[in-house]
Amino acid sequence: MASPASLGSRALRASRRQFPVPNLQRRSLAAAASGSFGYETGEANGVKFASRDLPGPTTTLTVVAKAGTRYQPLPGLSDALEKFAFKSTSKRSTLRITRETELLGGETSAYHSRENLVLRAKFLRDDLPYFTELLGEVMTKTRYTTHELDEEVTYVMKLAQKGLLASPASLALNSVHGVAFHRGLGEPLYATSSTPFTKYLDAETIWEFSGAAYAKNNFAVVANGASHSELSKWVNEFFADVGTGSQKFKIESQATKYFGGEERIAHDSGNVMILGFPGSSSFTSGSSYKPEIAVLAALLGGESSIKWSPGFSLLSKAAKDFPFAQVSTQHAAYSDAGLLYVTIAGNAQHVAKASKEVVDTLKKVASGDVAEEDIKKATALAKFRALEAGQQTQAGLEATGTGLLAGGKPFQIDEVGAAIDKVTSEKVKAAAKGLLESKASVSTVGDLFALPFASDIGLTV
């Protein structure tokens, strides 16, 4: 372990490094076709890892653990485990971790999604050994103290709860996942203030959950900007002490099942309707991936990708008569399921009318009443979004970690683009028809007197 003095010297040397300007400014999107955006995978000391050695002076290193809200055995555990990341360990105090990271010019953070808990460090390439050691230490030697839980972690969690309860959009998004998937992916990303999580959380319980979350078979290490051989070397050395599980908890979840349904929540701060449908799993899951769902999401659209223009997506055209309603389409892809959903927010009367237009537009796509040119535009946009997401550090790293845990397949950006290129208009129409034939998931938050039920706009729940 490096001493503070040596760290200071290394930080000083790092500040004097000179990097050629052309290397920092070089665009690299065109490199995707050559495979430079592809990940190499391996296993060291029983730990799965992947890397892509992108050119540049910095490295981003992540640990992706299957410990998001889908897998938490008790409410609030994923959130609490995230809040303990980079706190005091048996080797380093919180202050020491902060000071050493600052001396090296690095950044550390943690977040959780519905499926994963992600620990992340970004730093200069030469400091890969230190930050690999730090992440390994965070996973094996963090001190889960009652004092910190009572005074800081629960306080931050309660603030997040209040923010969620005050946001109609957040409530609706949690709600639509709940009616679509029930348990598992249906668990709220952050608990609302009505959830009595404090009765489930204590330092010992969080520590036990960390043992399950950070078991060797439950996480993957993924790096951007690191050579495969170097990453293998340091993962093998600094993750040797990682455990094999917890006696109290096991990370397990049944295969996701889509249910559909409807929930209505009264709220006086805004009006939001989310119309959800079964979507596609992520690319890394293999056979259940359906690229036509991404094309359909782009075709429906709603929000313009062009500044000062309403755009040419189907929903932007359909909703132009309702200026006080904002419409957007997203697709959330998970390891074994997906949710395509349209969000309508704004004035209650305009939201009600726009929601009917959304259903009518989907019916037009299913019947083939859509121009071939529009589908070509949507295919190009879907491909761009997929390639952009793969290039972005956070999305690509988490997707690759999820793939390694689910089936050993990383996120390969060129393969995603090729899959979308093969989508035909007939597949898009069939996908729209399949959505209408399935049960919808409808969540309505706001003025319930003015906002319609699912059956009022032609959906079956």
PDB file of N, CA, C and O in Angstrom, residues 15 29 104 126 158 201 212 225 232 260 296 329 369 432 434 459:
ATOM      1  N   SER A  15       0.475  15.836 -12.194  1.00  0.00           N
ATOM      2  CA  SER A  15       0.054  17.169 -12.610  1.00  0.00           C
ATOM      3  C   SER A  15       0.977  17.770 -13.655  1.00  0.00           C
ATOM      4  O   SER A  15       0.621  18.702 -14.359  1.00  0.00           O
ATOM      5  N   LEU A  29     -15.581   7.887 -32.849  1.00  0.00           N
ATOM      6  CA  LEU A  29     -16.767   7.133 -33.234  1.00  0.00           C
ATOM      7  C   LEU A  29     -16.506   6.220 -34.417  1.00  0.00           C
ATOM      8  O   LEU A  29     -16.996   5.104 -34.486  1.00  0.00           O
ATOM      9  N   LEU A 104      -4.305  12.119  -6.052  1.00  0.00           N
ATOM     10  CA  LEU A 104      -4.094  11.483  -7.347  1.00  0.00           C
ATOM     11  C   LEU A 104      -4.992  12.072  -8.434  1.00  0.00           C
ATOM     12  O   LEU A 104      -4.940  11.628  -9.583  1.00  0.00           O
ATOM     13  N   ASP A 126      -2.005   5.718 -15.051  1.00  0.00           N
ATOM     14  CA  ASP A 126      -0.904   5.152 -14.276  1.00  0.00           C
ATOM     15  C   ASP A 126      -1.323   4.737 -12.866  1.00  0.00           C
ATOM     16  O   ASP A 126      -0.593   4.007 -12.186  1.00  0.00           O
ATOM     17  N   LYS A 158     -33.885   9.447   3.807  1.00  0.00           N
ATOM     18  CA  LYS A 158     -35.164  10.099   4.062  1.00  0.00           C
ATOM     19  C   LYS A 158     -35.342  11.325   3.172  1.00  0.00           C
ATOM     20  O   LYS A 158     -36.456  11.615   2.710  1.00  0.00           O
ATOM     21  N   LEU A 201     -33.428  -1.864   8.614  1.00  0.00           N
ATOM     22  CA  LEU A 201     -32.006  -1.568   8.446  1.00  0.00           C
ATOM     23  C   LEU A 201     -31.281  -1.412   9.769  1.00  0.00           C
ATOM     24  O   LEU A 201     -31.745  -0.717  10.669  1.00  0.00           O
ATOM     25  N   ALA A 212     -23.267 -10.880   0.575  1.00  0.00           N
ATOM     26  CA  ALA A 212     -23.929 -11.516  -0.561  1.00  0.00           C
ATOM     27  C   ALA A 212     -23.704 -10.732  -1.849  1.00  0.00           C
ATOM     28  O   ALA A 212     -23.455 -11.306  -2.913  1.00  0.00           O
ATOM     29  N   GLY A 225     -10.196   2.150 -20.862  1.00  0.00           N
ATOM     30  CA  GLY A 225      -8.902   2.813 -20.828  1.00  0.00           C
ATOM     31  C   GLY A 225      -7.867   2.071 -20.014  1.00  0.00           C
ATOM     32  O   GLY A 225      -7.033   2.683 -19.354  1.00  0.00           O
ATOM     33  N   SER A 232      -6.022  -7.599 -15.526  1.00  0.00           N
ATOM     34  CA  SER A 232      -5.998  -8.979 -15.025  1.00  0.00           C
ATOM     35  C   SER A 232      -5.041  -9.107 -13.851  1.00  0.00           C
ATOM     36  O   SER A 232      -5.352  -9.740 -12.834  1.00  0.00           O
ATOM     37  N   GLY A 260     -48.762  -6.421 -16.165  1.00  0.00           N
ATOM     38  CA  GLY A 260     -49.664  -5.377 -16.637  1.00  0.00           C
ATOM     39  C   GLY A 260     -50.679  -5.021 -15.572  1.00  0.00           C
ATOM     40  O   GLY A 260     -50.917  -5.777 -14.621  1.00  0.00           O
ATOM     41  N   LEU A 296     -39.050   0.933 -32.742  1.00  0.00           N
ATOM     42  CA  LEU A 296     -40.413   1.375 -32.481  1.00  0.00           C
ATOM     43  C   LEU A 296     -40.425   2.555 -31.506  1.00  0.00           C
ATOM     44  O   LEU A 296     -41.191   3.514 -31.690  1.00  0.00           O
ATOM     45  N   THR A 329     -41.091   9.005 -25.449  1.00  0.00           N
ATOM     46  CA  THR A 329     -41.069   7.543 -25.428  1.00  0.00           C
ATOM     47  C   THR A 329     -39.695   7.059 -25.017  1.00  0.00           C
ATOM     48  O   THR A 329     -38.689   7.540 -25.532  1.00  0.00           O
ATOM     49  N   ASP A 369     -50.086   1.636 -41.289  1.00  0.00           N
ATOM     50  CA  ASP A 369     -50.386   2.975 -41.787  1.00  0.00           C
ATOM     51  C   ASP A 369     -49.284   3.957 -41.376  1.00  0.00           C
ATOM     52  O   ASP A 369     -49.512   4.938 -40.661  1.00  0.00           O
ATOM     53  N   ALA A 432     -45.467  -3.506 -32.807  1.00  0.00           N
ATOM     54  CA  ALA A 432     -46.553  -2.631 -32.367  1.00  0.00           C
ATOM     55  C   ALA A 432     -47.836  -3.428 -32.149  1.00  0.00           C
ATOM     56  O   ALA A 432     -48.567  -3.212 -31.164  1.00  0.00           O
ATOM     57  N   GLY A 434     -48.012  -6.574 -31.349  1.00  0.00           N
ATOM     58  CA  GLY A 434     -47.827  -7.380 -30.148  1.00  0.00           C
ATOM     59  C   GLY A 434     -48.055  -6.587 -28.881  1.00  0.00           C
ATOM     60  O   GLY A 434     -48.629  -7.103 -27.895  1.00  0.00           O
ATOM     61  N   LEU A 459     -57.070   0.948 -24.063  1.00  0.00           N
ATOM     62  CA  LEU A 459     -56.074  -0.031 -23.633  1.00  0.00           C
ATOM     63  C   LEU A 459     -56.706  -1.082 -22.729  1.00  0.00           C
ATOM     64  O   LEU A 459     -57.633  -0.811 -21.979  1.00  0.00           O
TER      65      LEU A 459
END
